[in-house]
Coordinates of C-alpha atoms and ligand atoms in Angstrom, one line a residue:
X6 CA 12.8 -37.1 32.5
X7 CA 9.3 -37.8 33.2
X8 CA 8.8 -41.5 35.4
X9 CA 5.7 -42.7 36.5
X10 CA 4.1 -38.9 36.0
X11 CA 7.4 -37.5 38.6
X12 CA 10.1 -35.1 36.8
X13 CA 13.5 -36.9 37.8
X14 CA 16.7 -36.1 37.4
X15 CA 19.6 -38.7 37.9
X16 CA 21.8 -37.0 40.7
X17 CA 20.3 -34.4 43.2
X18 CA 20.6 -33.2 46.3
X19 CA 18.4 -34.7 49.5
X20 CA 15.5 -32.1 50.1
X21 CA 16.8 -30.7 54.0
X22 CA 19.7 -32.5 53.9
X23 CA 22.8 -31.2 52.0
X24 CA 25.0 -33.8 53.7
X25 CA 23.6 -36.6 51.5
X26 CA 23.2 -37.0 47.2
X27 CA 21.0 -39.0 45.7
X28 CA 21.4 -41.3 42.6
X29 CA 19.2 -43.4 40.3
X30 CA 21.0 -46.7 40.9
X31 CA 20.8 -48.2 37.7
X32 CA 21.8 -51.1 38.6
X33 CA 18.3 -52.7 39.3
X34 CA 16.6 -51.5 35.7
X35 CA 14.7 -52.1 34.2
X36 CA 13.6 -54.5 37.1
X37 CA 13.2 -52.1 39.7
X38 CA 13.5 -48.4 40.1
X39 CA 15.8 -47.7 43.5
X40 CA 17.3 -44.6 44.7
X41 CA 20.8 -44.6 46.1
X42 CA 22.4 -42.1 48.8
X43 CA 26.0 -41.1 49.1
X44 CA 27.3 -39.6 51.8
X45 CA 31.0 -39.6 51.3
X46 CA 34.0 -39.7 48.7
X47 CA 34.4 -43.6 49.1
X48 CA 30.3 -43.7 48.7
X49 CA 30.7 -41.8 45.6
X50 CA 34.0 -43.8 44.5
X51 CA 32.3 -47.4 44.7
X52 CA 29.0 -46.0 42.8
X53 CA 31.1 -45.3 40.0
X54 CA 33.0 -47.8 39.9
X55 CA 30.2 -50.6 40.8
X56 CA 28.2 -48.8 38.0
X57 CA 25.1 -48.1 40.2
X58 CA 25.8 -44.7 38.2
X59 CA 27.4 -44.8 34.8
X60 CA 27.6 -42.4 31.4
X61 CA 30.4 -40.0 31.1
X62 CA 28.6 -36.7 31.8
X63 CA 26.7 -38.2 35.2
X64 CA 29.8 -39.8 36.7
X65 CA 31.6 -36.3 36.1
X66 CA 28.8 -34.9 38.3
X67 CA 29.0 -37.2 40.8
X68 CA 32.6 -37.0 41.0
X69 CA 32.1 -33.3 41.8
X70 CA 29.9 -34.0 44.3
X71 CA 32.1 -36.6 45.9
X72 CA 34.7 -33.4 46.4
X73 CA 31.9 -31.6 48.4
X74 CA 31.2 -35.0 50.6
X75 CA 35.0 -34.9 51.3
X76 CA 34.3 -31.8 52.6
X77 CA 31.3 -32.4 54.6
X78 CA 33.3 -35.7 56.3
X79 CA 36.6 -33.6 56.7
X80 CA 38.1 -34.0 60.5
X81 CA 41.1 -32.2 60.7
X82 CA 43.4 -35.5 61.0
X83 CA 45.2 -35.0 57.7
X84 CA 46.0 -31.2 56.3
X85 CA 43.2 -29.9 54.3
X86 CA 45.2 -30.2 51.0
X87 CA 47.0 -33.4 51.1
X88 CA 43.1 -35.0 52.1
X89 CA 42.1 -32.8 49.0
X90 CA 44.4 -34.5 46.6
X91 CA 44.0 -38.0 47.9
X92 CA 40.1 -37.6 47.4
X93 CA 40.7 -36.3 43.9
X94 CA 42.8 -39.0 42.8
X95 CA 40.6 -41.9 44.2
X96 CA 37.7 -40.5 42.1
X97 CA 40.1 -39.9 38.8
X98 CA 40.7 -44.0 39.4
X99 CA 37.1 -44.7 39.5
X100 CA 36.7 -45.5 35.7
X101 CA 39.5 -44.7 33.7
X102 CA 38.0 -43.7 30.2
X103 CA 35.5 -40.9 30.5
X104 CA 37.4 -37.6 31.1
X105 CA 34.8 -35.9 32.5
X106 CA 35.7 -36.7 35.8
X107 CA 39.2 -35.8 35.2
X108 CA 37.4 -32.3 34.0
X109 CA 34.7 -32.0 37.1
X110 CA 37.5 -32.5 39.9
X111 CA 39.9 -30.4 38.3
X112 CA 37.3 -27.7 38.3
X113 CA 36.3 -28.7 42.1
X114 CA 40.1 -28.2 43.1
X115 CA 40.3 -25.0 41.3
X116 CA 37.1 -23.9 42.5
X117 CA 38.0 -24.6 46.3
X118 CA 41.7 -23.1 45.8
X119 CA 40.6 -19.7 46.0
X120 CA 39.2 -20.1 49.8
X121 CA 41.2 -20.2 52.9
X122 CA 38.6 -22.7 55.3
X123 CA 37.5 -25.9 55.3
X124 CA 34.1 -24.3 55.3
X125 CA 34.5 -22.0 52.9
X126 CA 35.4 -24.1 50.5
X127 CA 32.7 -27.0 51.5
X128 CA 30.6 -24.2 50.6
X129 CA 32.1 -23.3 47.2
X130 CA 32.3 -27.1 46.3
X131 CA 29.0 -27.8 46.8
X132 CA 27.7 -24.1 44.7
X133 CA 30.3 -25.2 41.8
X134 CA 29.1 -29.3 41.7
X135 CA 25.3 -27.6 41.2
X136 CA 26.7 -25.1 38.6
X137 CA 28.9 -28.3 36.8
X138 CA 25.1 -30.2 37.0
X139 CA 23.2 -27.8 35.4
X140 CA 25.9 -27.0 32.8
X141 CA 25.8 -30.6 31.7
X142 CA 21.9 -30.6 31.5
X143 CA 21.9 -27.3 29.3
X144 CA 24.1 -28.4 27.0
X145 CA 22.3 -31.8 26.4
X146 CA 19.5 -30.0 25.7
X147 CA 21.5 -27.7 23.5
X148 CA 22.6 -30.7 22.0
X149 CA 19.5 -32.0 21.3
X150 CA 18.8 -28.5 19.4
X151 CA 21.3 -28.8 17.3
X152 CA 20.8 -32.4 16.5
X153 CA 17.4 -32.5 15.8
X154 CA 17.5 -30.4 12.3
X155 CA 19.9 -33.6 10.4
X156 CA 17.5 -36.4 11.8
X157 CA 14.1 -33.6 10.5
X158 CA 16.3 -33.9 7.1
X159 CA 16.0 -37.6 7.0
X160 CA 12.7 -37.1 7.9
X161 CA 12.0 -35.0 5.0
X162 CA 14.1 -37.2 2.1
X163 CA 12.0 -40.1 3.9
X164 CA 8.9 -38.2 3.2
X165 CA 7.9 -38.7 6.6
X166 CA 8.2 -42.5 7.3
X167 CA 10.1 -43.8 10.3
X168 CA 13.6 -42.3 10.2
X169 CA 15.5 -45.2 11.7
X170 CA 17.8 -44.3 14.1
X171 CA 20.9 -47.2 15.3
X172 CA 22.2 -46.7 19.0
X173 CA 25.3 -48.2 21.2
X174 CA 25.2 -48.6 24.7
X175 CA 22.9 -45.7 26.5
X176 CA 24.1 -42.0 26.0
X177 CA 20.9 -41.3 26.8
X178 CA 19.2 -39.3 30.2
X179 CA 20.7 -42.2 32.7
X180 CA 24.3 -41.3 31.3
X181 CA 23.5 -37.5 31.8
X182 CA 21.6 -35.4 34.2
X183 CA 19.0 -35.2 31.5
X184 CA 17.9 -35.4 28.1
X185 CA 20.8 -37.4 27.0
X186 CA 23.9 -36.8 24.3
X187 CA 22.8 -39.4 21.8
X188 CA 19.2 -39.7 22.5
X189 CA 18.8 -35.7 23.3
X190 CA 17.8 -35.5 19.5
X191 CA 15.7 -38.6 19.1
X192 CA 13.5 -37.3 21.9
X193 CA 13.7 -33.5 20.8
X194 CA 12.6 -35.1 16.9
X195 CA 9.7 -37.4 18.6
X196 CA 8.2 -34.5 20.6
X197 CA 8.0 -32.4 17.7
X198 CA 6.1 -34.9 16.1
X199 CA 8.8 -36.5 13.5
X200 CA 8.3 -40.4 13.2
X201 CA 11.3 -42.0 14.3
X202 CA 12.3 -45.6 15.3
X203 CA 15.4 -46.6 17.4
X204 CA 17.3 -49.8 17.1
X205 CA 18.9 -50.6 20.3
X206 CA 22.0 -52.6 20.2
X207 CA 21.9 -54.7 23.3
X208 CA 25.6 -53.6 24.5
X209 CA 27.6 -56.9 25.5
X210 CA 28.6 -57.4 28.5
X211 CA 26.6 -55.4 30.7
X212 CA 23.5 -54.4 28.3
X213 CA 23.1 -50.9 28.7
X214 CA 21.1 -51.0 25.6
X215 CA 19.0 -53.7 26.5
X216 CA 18.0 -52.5 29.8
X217 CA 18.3 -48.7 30.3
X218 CA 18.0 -46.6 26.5
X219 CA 15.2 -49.3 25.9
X220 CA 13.8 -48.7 29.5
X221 CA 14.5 -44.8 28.6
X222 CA 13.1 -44.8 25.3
X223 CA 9.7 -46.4 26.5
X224 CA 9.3 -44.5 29.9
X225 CA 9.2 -41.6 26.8
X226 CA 6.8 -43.3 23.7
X227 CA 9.7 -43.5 21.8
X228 CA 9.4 -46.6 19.4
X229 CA 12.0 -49.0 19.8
X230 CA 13.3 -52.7 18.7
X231 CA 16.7 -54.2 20.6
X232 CA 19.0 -56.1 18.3
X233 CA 22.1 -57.9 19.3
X234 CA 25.3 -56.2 19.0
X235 CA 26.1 -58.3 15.9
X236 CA 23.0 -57.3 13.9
X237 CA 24.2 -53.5 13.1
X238 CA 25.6 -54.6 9.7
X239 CA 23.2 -56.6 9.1
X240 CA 20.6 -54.3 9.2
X241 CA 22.4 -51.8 7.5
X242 CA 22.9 -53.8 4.5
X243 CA 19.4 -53.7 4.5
X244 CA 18.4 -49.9 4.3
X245 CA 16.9 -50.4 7.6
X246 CA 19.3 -47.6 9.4
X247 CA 19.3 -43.7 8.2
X248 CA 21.4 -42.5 10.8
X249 CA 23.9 -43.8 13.8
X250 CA 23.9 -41.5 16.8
X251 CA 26.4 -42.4 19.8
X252 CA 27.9 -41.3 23.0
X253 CA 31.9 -40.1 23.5
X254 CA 33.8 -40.7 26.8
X255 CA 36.3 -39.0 25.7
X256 CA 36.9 -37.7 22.6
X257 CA 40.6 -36.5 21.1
X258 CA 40.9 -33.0 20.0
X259 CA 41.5 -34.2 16.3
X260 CA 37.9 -36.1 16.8
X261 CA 39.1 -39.8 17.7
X262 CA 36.0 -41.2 20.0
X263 CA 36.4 -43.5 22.5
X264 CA 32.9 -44.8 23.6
X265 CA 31.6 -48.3 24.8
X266 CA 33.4 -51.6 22.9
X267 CA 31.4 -52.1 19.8
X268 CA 31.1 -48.6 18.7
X269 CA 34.1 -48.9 16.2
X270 CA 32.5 -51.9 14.7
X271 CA 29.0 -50.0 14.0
X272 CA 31.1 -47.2 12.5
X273 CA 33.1 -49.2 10.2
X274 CA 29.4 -50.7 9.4
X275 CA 27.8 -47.1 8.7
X276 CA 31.3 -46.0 6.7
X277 CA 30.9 -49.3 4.3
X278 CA 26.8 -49.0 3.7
X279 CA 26.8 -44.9 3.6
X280 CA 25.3 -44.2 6.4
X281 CA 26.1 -41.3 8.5
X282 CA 28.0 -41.7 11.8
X283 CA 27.4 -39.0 14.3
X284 CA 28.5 -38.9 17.6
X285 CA 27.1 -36.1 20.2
X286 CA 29.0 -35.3 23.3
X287 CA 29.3 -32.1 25.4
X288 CA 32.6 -30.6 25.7
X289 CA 33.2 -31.8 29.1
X290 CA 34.0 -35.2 27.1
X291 CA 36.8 -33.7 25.1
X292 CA 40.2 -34.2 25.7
X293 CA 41.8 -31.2 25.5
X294 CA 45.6 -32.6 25.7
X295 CA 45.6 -35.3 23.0
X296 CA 45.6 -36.2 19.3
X297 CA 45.7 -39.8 19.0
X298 CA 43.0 -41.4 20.8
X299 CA 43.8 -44.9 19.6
X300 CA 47.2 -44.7 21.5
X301 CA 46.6 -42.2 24.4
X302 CA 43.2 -43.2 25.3
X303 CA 43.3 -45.4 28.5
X304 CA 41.0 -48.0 27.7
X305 CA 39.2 -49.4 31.1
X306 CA 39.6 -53.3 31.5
X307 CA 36.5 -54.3 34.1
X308 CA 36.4 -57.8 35.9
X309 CA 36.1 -60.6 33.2
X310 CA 32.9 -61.9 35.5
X311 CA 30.8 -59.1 33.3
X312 CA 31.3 -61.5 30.4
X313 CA 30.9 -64.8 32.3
X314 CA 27.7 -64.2 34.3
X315 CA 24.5 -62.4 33.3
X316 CA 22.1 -60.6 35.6
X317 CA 18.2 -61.4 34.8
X318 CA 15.3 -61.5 36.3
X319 CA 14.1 -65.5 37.7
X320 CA 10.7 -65.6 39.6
X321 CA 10.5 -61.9 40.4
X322 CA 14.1 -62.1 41.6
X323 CA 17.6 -60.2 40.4
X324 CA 19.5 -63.0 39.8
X325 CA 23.4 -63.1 38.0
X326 CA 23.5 -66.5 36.2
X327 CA 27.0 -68.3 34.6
X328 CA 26.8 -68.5 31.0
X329 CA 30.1 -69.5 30.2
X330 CA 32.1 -72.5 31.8
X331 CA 33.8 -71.6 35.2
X332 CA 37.3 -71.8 34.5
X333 CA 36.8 -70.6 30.9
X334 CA 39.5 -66.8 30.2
X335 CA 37.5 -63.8 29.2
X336 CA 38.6 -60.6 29.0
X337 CA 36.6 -57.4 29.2
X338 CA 37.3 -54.6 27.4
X339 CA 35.0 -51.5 28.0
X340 CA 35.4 -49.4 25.2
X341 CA 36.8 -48.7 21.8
X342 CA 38.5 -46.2 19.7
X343 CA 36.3 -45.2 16.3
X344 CA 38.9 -42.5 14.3
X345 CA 38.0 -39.4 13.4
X346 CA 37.6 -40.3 9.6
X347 CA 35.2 -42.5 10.3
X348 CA 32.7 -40.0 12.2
X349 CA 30.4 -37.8 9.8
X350 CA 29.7 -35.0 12.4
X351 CA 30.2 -34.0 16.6
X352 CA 27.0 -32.8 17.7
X353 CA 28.1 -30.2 20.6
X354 CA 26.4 -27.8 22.6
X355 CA 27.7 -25.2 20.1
X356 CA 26.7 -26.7 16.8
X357 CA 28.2 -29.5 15.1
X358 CA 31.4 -29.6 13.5
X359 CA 33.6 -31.8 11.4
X360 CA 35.6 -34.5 13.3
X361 CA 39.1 -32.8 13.3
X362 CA 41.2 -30.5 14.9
X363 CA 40.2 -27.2 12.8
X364 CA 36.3 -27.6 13.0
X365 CA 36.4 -28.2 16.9
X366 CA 39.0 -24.9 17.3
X367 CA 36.5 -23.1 14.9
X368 CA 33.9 -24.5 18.2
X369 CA 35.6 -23.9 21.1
X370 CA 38.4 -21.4 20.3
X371 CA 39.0 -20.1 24.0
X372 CA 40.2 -23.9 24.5
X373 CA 43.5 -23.3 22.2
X374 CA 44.4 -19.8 23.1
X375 CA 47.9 -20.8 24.1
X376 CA 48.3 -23.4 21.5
X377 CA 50.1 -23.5 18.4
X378 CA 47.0 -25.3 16.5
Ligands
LIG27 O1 30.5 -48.2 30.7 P1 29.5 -47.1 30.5 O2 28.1 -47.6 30.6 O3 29.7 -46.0 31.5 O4 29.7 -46.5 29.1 C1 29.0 -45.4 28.7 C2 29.1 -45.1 27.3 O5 29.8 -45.7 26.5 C3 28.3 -43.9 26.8 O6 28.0 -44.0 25.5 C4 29.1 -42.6 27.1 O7 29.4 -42.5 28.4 C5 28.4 -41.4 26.6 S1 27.1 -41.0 27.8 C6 26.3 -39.7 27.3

């Protein structure tokens, strides 16, 4: 991603120092562009968790790298292992919903398993967090490959007008390492000259629409117009939406997605008004173990002050306003489960399948090896 003429990606490592990683905090945008540094597992844990750094495949990464920075702080007062597993599972609680993290620490603790020093396997955590990076950039650009041939369709039955394109939340660059899940083929369509428009839903309560894909999708040239979460079926009614394209945090292996609260309602919108629903994920967002994501997915609840108070910008300043009464309950559910029958395709860095069980085996086959399908 290209900002203010500098190639960016959202994590990296500190040119000469290993010891520290470095963020986009995305807390400040689209206000202010600040860069973050982590330099151990409890850096790493309250990033996530604060959501300087969200998006399932970025918080994945990071969680790899906050294995390494375990490493790089280890001091010989605990055994190597049992420090291990109490790092891991302090970054598994970080945010409950997105498996990826689940998937990048797992992969950490495998990784470091097969060496005997702390050293050794500092060294092998830090080699395998780059390798999990640059997997998760590949395949959204692989995404955005396979994507971009159903919105050049539209394009076509459109005869070239605007195909319009409804987003939730931001699956987009900030979420990843780069390019984006959801947006990968919106940008891959736009630089190959199709005409295409984005609404951006705003993305109540913490307006990840609003303030990064619409920060995202202009940093790009990408036309744009933010709506309120509430306008999707609107809209729709209205032939003004060709296509839907979200994120997954974690997506069931018979093609439940659970992705930011709202989604469900935009899909149940698209279903009624014909409009296909596509969600695009890398496989590090699938859950391999389960088939019912409205009753196995752990659905995050975050402080009810996300609802109550809004951040904005008053004379030049960040400021978090109230906009509810004080003592007024809220409660703040992060995401939602859309089933599989409502989602018209998976865009994966393998192609895209149906949403259910056969068409993701016929994708990722090594995955059920030792299942009975
Ligand atoms: O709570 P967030 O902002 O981390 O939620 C993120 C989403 O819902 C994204 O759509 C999802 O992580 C996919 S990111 C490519």
């Amino acid at each position: 991603m290209n900002i203010a003429g500098k190639e960016y990606n959202t994590i990296w490592v500190k040119e000469n120092d290993n010891s520290i990683i470095q963020v986009i905090d995305q807390s400040f945008l689209p206000f202010e562009f600040r860069i973050k540094e982590l330099s151990s597992v409890e850096d790493v844990y309250t990033t996530i968790k604060d959501m300087h750094i969200r998006g399932a495949p970025l918080i994945g990464v990071a969680a790899a790298f906050g294995i390494y920075l375990a490493l790089v702080k280890y001091d010989q007062n605990t055994p190597l292992n049992e420090y291990l597993l109490s790092a891991a599972e302090k970054l598994k609680s970080s945010r409950p919903t997105a498996i990826n993290i689940k998937h990048a620490v797992d992969s950490q603790l495998e990784v470091i398993n097969m060496y005997n020093t702390a050293d050794e396997k500092r060294n092998a955590a830090f080699k395998n967090a780059l390798k999990i990076s640059e997997t998760e950039k590949e395949n959204c650009r692989l995404i955005g490959e396979f994507g971009l041939p159903v919105i050049k369709n539209i394009s076509h039955q459109k005869k070239g007008s605007p195909v319009n394109i409804l987003t939730h939340c931001n699956a987009g660059w900030l979420a990843c390492i780069d390019y984006g899940t959801a947006t990968a083929p919106i940008y891959m369509a736009h630089d190959s000259g199709i005409n295409v428009h984005v609404w951006v839903d705003e993305t109540r309560p913490r307006n990840q629409g609003a303030r990064l894909t619409a920060w995202e999708l202009e940093q790009h040239g990408v036309p744009f117009t933010i709506i309120t979460d509430n306008a999707g079926g609107h809209i729709m009614q209205h032939g003004l939406v060709d296509i839907v394209i979200v994120g997954s945090d974690r997506t069931t292996i018979t093609g439940d997605v659970a992705n930011k609260i709202g989604t469900y309602l935009k899909a149940l919108a698209a279903n009624d008004n014909n409009i296909p629903f596509y969600v695009a994920l890398p496989s590090s967002s699938i859950d391999w173990n389960i088939e019912d994501g409205i009753n196995e997915i752990p659905i995050e609840l975050r402080d009810s002050d996300e609802i109550k108070y809004i951040q904005g910008l008053i004379n030049g300043k960040i400021k978090n306003v109230m906009i509810t009464g004080d003592n007024f309950p809220a409660r703040n559910f992060g995401f939602d489960v859309t089933p599989a029958k409502f989602v018209n395709g998976l865009i994966t860095e393998r192609g895209i399948c149906k949403a259910n069980k056969s068409s993701i085996i016929s994708l990722f086959p090594e995955k059920f090896k030792n299942s009975d399908k």
